[in-house]
mmCIF file of N, CA, C and O in Angstrom:
data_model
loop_
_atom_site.group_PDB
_atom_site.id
_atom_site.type_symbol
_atom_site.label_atom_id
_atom_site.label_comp_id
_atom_site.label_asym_id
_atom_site.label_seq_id
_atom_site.Cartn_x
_atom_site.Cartn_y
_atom_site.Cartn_z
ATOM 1 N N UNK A 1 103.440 144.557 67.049
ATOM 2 C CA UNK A 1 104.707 143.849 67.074
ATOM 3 C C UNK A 1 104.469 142.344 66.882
ATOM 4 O O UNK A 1 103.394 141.763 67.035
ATOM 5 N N UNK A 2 105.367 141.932 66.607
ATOM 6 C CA UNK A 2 105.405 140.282 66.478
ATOM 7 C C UNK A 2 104.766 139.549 67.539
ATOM 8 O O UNK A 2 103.915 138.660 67.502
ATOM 9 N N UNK A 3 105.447 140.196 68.631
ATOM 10 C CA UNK A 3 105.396 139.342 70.189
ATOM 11 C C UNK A 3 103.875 139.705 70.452
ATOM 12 O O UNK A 3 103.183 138.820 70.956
ATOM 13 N N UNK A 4 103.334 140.840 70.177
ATOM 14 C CA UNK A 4 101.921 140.889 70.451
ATOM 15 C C UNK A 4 101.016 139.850 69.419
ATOM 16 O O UNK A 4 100.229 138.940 69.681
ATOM 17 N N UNK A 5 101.424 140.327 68.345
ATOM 18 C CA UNK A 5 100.938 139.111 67.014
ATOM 19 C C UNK A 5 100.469 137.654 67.807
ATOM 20 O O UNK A 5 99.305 137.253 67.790
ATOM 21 N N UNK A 6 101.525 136.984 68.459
ATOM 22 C CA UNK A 6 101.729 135.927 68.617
ATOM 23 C C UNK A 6 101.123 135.201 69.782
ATOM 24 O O UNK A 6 100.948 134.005 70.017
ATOM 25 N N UNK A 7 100.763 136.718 70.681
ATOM 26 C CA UNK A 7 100.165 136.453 72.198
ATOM 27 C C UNK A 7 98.398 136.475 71.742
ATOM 28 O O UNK A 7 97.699 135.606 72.262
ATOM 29 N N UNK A 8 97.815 137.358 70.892
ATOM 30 C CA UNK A 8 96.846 137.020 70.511
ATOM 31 C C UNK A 8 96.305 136.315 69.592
ATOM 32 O O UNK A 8 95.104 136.341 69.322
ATOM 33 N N UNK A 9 97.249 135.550 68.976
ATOM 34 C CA UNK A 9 96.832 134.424 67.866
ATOM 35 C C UNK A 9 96.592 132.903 69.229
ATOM 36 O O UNK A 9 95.849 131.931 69.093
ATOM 37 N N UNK A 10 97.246 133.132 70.081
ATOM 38 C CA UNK A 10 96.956 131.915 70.978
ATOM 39 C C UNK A 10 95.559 131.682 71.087
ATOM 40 O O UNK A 10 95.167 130.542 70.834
ATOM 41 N N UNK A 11 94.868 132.412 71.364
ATOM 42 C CA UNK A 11 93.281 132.523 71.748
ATOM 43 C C UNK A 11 92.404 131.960 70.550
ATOM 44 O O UNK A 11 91.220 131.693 70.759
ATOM 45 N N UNK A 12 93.017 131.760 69.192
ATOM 46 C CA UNK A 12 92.205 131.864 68.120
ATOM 47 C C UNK A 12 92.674 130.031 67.928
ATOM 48 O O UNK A 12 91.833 129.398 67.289
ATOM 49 N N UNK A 13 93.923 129.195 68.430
ATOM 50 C CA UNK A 13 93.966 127.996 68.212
ATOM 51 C C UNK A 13 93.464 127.380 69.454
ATOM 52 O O UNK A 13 93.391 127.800 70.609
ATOM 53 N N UNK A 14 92.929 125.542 68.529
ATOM 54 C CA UNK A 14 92.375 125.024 69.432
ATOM 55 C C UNK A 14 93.331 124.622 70.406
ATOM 56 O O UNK A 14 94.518 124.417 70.150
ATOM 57 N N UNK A 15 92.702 124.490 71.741
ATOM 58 C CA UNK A 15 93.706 124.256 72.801
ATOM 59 C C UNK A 15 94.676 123.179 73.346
ATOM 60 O O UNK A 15 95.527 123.092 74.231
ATOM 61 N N UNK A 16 94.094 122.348 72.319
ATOM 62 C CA UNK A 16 95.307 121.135 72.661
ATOM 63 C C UNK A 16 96.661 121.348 71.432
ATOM 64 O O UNK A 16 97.675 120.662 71.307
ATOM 65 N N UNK A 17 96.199 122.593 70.612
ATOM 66 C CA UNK A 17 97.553 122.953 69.596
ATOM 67 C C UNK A 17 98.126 123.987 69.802
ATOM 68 O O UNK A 17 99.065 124.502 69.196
ATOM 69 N N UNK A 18 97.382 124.417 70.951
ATOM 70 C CA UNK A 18 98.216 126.454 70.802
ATOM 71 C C UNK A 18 99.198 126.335 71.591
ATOM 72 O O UNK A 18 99.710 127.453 71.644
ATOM 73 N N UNK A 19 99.920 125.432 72.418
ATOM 74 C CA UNK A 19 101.479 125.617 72.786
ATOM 75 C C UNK A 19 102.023 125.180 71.807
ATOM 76 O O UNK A 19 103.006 125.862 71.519
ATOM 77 N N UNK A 20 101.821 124.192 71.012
ATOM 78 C CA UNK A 20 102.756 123.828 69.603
ATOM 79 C C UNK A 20 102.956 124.630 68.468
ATOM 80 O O UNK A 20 103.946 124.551 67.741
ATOM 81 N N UNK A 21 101.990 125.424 68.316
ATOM 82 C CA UNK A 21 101.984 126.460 67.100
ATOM 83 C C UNK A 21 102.777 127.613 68.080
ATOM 84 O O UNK A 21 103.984 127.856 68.086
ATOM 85 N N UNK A 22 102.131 127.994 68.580
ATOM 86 C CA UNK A 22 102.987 129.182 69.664
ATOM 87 C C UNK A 22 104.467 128.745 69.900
ATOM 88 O O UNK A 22 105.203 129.700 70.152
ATOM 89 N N UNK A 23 105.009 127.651 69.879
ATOM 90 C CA UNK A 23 105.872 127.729 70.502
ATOM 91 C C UNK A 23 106.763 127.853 68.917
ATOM 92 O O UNK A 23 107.851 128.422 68.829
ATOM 93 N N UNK A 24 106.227 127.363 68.036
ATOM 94 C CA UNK A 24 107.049 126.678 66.453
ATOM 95 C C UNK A 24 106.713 128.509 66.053
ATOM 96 O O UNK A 24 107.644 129.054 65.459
ATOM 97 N N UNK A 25 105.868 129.116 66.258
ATOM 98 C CA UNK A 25 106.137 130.787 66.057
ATOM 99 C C UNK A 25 106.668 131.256 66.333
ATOM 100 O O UNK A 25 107.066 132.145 65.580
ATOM 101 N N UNK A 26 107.330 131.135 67.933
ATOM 102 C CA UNK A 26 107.968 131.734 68.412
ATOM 103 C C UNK A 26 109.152 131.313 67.886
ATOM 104 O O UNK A 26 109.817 132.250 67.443
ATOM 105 N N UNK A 27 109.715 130.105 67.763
ATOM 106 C CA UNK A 27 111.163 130.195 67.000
ATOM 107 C C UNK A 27 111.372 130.347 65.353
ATOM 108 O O UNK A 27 112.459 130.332 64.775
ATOM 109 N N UNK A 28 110.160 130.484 64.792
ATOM 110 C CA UNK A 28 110.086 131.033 63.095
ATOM 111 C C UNK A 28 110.432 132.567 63.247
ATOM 112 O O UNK A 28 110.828 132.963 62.151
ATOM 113 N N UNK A 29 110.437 133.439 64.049
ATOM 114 C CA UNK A 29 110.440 134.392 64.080
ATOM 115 C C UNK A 29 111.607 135.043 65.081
ATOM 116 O O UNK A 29 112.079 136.180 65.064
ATOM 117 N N UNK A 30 111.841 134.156 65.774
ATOM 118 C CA UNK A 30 113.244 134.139 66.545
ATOM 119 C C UNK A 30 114.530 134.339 65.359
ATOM 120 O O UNK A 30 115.539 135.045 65.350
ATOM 121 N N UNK A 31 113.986 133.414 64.448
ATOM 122 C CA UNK A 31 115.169 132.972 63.452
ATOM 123 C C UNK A 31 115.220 133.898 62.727
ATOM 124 O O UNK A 31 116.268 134.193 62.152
ATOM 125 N N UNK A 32 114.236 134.496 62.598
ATOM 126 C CA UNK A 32 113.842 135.742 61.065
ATOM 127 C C UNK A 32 114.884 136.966 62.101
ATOM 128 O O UNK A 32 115.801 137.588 61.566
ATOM 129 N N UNK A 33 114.626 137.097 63.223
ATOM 130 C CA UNK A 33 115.711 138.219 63.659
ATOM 131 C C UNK A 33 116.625 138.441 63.865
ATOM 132 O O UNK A 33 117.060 139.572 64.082
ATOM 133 N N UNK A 34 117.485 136.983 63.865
ATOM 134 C CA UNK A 34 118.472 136.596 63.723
ATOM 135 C C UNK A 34 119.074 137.111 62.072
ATOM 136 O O UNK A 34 119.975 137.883 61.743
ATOM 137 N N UNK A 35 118.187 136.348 61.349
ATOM 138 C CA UNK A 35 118.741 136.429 60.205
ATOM 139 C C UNK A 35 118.557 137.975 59.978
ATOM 140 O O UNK A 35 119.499 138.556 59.440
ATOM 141 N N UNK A 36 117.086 138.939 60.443
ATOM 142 C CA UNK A 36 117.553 140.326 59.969
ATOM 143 C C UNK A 36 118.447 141.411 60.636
ATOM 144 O O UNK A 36 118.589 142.608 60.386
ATOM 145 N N UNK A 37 119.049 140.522 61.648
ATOM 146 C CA UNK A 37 120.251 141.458 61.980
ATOM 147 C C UNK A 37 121.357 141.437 61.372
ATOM 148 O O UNK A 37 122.177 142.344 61.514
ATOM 149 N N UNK A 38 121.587 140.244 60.482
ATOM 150 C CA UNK A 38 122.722 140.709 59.470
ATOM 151 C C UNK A 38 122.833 142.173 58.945
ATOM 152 O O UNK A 38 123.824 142.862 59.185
ATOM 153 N N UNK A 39 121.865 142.575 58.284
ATOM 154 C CA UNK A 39 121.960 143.885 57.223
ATOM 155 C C UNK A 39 122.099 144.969 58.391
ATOM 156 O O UNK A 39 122.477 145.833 57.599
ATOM 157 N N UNK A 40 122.108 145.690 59.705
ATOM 158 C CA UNK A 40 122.261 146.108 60.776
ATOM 159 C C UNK A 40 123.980 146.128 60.847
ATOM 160 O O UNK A 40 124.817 147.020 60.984
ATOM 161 N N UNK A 41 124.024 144.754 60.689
ATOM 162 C CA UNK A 41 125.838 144.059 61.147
ATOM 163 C C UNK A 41 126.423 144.630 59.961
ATOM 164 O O UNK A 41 127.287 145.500 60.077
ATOM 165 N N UNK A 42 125.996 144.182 58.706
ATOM 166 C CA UNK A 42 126.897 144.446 57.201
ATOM 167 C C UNK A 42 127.214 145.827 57.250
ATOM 168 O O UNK A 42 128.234 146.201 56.671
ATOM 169 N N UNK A 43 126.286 146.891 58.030
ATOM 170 C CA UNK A 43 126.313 148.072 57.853
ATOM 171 C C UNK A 43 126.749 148.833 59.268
ATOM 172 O O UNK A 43 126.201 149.863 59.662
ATOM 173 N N UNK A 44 127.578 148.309 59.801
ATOM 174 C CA UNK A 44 128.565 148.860 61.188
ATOM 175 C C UNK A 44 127.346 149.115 62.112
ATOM 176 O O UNK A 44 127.327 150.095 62.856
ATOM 177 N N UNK A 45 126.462 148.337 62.062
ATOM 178 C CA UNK A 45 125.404 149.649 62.877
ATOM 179 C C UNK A 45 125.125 148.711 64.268
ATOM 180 O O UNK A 45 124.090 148.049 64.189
ATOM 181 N N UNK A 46 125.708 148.594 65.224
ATOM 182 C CA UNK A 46 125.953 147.245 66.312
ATOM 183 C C UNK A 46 124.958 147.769 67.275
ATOM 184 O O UNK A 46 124.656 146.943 68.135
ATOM 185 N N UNK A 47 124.414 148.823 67.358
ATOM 186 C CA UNK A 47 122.788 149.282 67.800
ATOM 187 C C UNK A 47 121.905 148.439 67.501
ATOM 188 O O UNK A 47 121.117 147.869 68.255
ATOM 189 N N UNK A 48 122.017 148.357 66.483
ATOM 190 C CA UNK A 48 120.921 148.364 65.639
ATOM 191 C C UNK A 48 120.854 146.507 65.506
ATOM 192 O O UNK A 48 119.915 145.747 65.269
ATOM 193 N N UNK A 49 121.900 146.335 65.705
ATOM 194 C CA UNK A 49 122.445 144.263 66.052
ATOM 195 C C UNK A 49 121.389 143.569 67.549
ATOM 196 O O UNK A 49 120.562 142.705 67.841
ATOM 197 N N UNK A 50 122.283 144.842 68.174
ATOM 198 C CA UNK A 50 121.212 144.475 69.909
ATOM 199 C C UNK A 50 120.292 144.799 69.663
ATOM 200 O O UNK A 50 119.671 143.761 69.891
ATOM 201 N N UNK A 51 119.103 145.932 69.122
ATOM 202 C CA UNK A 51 118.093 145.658 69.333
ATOM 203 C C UNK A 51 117.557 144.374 68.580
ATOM 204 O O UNK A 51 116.662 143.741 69.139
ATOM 205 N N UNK A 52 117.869 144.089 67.778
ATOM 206 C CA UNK A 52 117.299 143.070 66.818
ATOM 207 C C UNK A 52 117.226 141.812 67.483
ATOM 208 O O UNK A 52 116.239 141.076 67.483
ATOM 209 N N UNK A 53 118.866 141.487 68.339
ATOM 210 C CA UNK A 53 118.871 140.673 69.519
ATOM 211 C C UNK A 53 118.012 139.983 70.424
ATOM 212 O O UNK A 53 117.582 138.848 70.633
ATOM 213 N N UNK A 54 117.905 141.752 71.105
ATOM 214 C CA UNK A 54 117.513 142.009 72.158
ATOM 215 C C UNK A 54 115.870 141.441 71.829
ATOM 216 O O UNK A 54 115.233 140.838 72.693
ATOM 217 N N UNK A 55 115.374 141.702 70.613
ATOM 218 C CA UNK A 55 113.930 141.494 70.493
ATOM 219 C C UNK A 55 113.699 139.815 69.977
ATOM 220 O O UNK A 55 112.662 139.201 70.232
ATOM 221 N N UNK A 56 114.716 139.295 69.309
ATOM 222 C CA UNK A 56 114.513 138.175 69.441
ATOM 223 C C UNK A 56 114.132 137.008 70.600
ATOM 224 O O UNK A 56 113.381 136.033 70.615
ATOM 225 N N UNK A 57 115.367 137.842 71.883
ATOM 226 C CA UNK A 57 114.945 136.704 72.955
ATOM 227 C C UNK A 57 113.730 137.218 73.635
ATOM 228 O O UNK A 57 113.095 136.438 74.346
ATOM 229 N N UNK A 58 113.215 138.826 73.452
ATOM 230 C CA UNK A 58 112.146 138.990 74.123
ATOM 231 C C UNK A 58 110.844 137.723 73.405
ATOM 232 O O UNK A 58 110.043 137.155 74.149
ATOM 233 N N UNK A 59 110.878 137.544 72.241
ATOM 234 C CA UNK A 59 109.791 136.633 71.209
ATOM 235 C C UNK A 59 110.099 135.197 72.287
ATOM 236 O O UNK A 59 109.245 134.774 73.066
ATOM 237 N N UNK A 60 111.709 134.491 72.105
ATOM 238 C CA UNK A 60 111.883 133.189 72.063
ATOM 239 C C UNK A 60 113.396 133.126 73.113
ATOM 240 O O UNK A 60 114.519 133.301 72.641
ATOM 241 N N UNK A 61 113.128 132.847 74.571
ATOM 242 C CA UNK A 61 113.911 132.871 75.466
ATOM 243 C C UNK A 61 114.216 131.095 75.848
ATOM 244 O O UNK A 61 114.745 130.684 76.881
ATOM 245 N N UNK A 62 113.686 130.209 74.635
ATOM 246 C CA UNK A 62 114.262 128.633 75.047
ATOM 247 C C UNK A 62 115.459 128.676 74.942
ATOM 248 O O UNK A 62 116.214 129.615 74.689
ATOM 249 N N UNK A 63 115.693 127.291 75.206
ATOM 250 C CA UNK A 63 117.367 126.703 75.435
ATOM 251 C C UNK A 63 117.545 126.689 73.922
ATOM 252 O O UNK A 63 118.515 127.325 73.512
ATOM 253 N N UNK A 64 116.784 126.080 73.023
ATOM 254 C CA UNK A 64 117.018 126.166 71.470
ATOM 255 C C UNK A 64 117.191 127.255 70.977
ATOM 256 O O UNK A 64 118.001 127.429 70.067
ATOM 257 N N UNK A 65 116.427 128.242 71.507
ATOM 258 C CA UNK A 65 116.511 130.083 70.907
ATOM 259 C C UNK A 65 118.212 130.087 71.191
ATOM 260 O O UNK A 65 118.940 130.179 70.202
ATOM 261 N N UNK A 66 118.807 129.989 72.502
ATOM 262 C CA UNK A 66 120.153 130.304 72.582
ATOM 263 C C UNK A 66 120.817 129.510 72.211
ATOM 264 O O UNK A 66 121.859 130.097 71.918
ATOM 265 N N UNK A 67 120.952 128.277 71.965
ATOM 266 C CA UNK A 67 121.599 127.268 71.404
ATOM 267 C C UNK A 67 121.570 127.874 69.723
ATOM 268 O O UNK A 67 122.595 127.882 69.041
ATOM 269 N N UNK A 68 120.497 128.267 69.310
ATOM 270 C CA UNK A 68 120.580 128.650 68.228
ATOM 271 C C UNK A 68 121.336 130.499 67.896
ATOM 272 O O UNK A 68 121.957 130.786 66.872
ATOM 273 N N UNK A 69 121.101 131.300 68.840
ATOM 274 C CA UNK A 69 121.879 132.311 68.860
ATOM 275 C C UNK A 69 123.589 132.333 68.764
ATOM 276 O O UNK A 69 124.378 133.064 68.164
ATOM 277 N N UNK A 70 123.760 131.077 69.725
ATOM 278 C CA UNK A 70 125.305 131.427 69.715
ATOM 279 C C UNK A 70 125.897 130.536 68.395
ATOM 280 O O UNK A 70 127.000 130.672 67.866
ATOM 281 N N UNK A 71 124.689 129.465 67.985
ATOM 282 C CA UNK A 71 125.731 128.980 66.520
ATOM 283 C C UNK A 71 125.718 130.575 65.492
ATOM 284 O O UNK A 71 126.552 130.773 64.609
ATOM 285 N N UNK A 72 124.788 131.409 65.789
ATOM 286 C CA UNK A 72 124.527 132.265 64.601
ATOM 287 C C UNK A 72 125.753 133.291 65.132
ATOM 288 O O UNK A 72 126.134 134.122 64.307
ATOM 289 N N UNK A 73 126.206 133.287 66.066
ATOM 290 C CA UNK A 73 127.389 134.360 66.726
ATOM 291 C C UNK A 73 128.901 133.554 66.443
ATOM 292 O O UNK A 73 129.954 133.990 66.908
ATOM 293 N N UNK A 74 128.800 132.085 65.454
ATOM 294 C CA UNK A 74 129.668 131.132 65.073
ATOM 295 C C UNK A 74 130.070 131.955 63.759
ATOM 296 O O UNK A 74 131.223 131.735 63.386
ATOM 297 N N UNK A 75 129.382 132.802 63.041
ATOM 298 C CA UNK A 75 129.373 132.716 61.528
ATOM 299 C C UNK A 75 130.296 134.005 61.253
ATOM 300 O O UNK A 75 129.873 135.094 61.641
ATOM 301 N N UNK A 76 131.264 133.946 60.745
ATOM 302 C CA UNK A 76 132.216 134.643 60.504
ATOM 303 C C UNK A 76 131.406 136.365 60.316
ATOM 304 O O UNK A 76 131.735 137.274 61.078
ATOM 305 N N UNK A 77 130.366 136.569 59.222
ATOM 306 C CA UNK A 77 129.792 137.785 59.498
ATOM 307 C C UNK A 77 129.411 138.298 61.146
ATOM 308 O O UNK A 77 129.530 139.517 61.271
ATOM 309 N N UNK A 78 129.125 137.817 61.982
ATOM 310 C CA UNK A 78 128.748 138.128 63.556
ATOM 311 C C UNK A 78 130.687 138.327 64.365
ATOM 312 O O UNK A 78 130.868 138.371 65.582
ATOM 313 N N UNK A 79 131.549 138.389 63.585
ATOM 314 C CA UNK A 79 132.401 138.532 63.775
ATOM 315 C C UNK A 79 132.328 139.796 64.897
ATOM 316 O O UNK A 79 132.307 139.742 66.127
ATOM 317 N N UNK A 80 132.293 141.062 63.896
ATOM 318 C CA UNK A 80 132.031 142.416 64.670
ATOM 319 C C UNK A 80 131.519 142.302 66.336
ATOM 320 O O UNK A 80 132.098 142.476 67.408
ATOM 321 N N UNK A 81 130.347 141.978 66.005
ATOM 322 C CA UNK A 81 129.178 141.567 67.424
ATOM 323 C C UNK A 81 130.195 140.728 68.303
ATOM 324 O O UNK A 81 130.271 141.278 69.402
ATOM 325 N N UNK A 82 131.061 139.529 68.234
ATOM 326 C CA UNK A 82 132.034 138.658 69.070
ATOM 327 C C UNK A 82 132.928 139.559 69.905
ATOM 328 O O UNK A 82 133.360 139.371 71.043
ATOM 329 N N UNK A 83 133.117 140.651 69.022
ATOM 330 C CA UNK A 83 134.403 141.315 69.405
ATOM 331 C C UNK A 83 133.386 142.092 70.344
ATOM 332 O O UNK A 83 133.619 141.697 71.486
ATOM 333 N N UNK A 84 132.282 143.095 70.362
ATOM 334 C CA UNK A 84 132.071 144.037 71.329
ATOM 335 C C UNK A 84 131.319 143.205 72.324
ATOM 336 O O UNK A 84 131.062 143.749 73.398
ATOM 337 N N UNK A 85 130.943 142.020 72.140
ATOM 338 C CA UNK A 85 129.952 141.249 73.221
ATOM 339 C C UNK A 85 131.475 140.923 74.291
ATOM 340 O O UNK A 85 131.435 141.543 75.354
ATOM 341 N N UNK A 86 132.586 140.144 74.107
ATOM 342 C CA UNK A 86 134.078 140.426 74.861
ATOM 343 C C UNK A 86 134.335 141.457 75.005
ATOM 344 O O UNK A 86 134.928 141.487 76.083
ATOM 345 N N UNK A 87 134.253 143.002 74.368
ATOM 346 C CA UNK A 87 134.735 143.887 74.863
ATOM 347 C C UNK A 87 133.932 144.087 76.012
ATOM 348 O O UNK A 87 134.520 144.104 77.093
ATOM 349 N N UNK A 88 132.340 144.287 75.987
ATOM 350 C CA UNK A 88 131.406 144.547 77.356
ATOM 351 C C UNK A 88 132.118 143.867 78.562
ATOM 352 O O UNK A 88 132.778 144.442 79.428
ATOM 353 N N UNK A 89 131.880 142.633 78.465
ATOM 354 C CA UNK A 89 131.967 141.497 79.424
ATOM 355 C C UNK A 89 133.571 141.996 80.026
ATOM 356 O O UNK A 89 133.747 142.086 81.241
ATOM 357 N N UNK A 90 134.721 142.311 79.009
ATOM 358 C CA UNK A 90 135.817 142.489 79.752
ATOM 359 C C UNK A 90 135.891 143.923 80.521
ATOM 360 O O UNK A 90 136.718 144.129 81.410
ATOM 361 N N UNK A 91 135.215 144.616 80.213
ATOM 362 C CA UNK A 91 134.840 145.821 80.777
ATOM 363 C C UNK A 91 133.758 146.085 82.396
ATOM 364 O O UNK A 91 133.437 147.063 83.071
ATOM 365 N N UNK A 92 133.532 144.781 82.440
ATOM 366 C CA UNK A 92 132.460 144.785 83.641
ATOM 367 C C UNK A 92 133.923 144.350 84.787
ATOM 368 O O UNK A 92 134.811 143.498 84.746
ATOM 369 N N UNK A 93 133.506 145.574 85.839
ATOM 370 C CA UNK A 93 134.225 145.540 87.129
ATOM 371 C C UNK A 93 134.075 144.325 87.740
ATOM 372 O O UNK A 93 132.913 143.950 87.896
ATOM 373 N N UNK A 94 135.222 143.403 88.239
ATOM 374 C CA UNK A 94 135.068 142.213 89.030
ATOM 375 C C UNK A 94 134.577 142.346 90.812
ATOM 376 O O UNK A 94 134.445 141.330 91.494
#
């Protein structure tokens, strides 16, 4: 997987660069799942949206990862995803 990819490439940079590369990986690849959950979305498949999600913030859980998630939940295609992420939330017992 990516996230493993990324945990053992740390070991291989020198150590005053492997939080900077690690961290600039972790959001190159944050973004790539972002962007490949479109074709998931284009194709009704809202499973298939969360996991893609779901595996992004497992990679990249910064304030920028979500700052950058919810502009990508801005874009008229993530439309679908707006509507069932409010349907959940209105569905949770108070």
């Amino acid at each position: 997987s990516i996230r493993r990819a990324i945990e053992i490439s740390k070991s291989y940079f020198p150590t005053e660069y492997s939080a900077q590369i690690t961290a600039r990986s972790q959001n190159h690849y944050f973004l790539y799942c972002l962007e490949s959950a479109i074709i998931p979305l284009q194709a009704g498949n809202l499973a298939g949206v969360w996991q893609a999600l779901e595996e992004a913030l497992k990679i990249d859980r910064s304030s920028e990862a979500v700052a950058n998630l919810f502009r990508w939940l801005t874009q008229e295609e993530a439309a679908p995803l707006r509507d069932e992420i409010a349907s959940r939330l209105l569905s949770v017992p108070l």
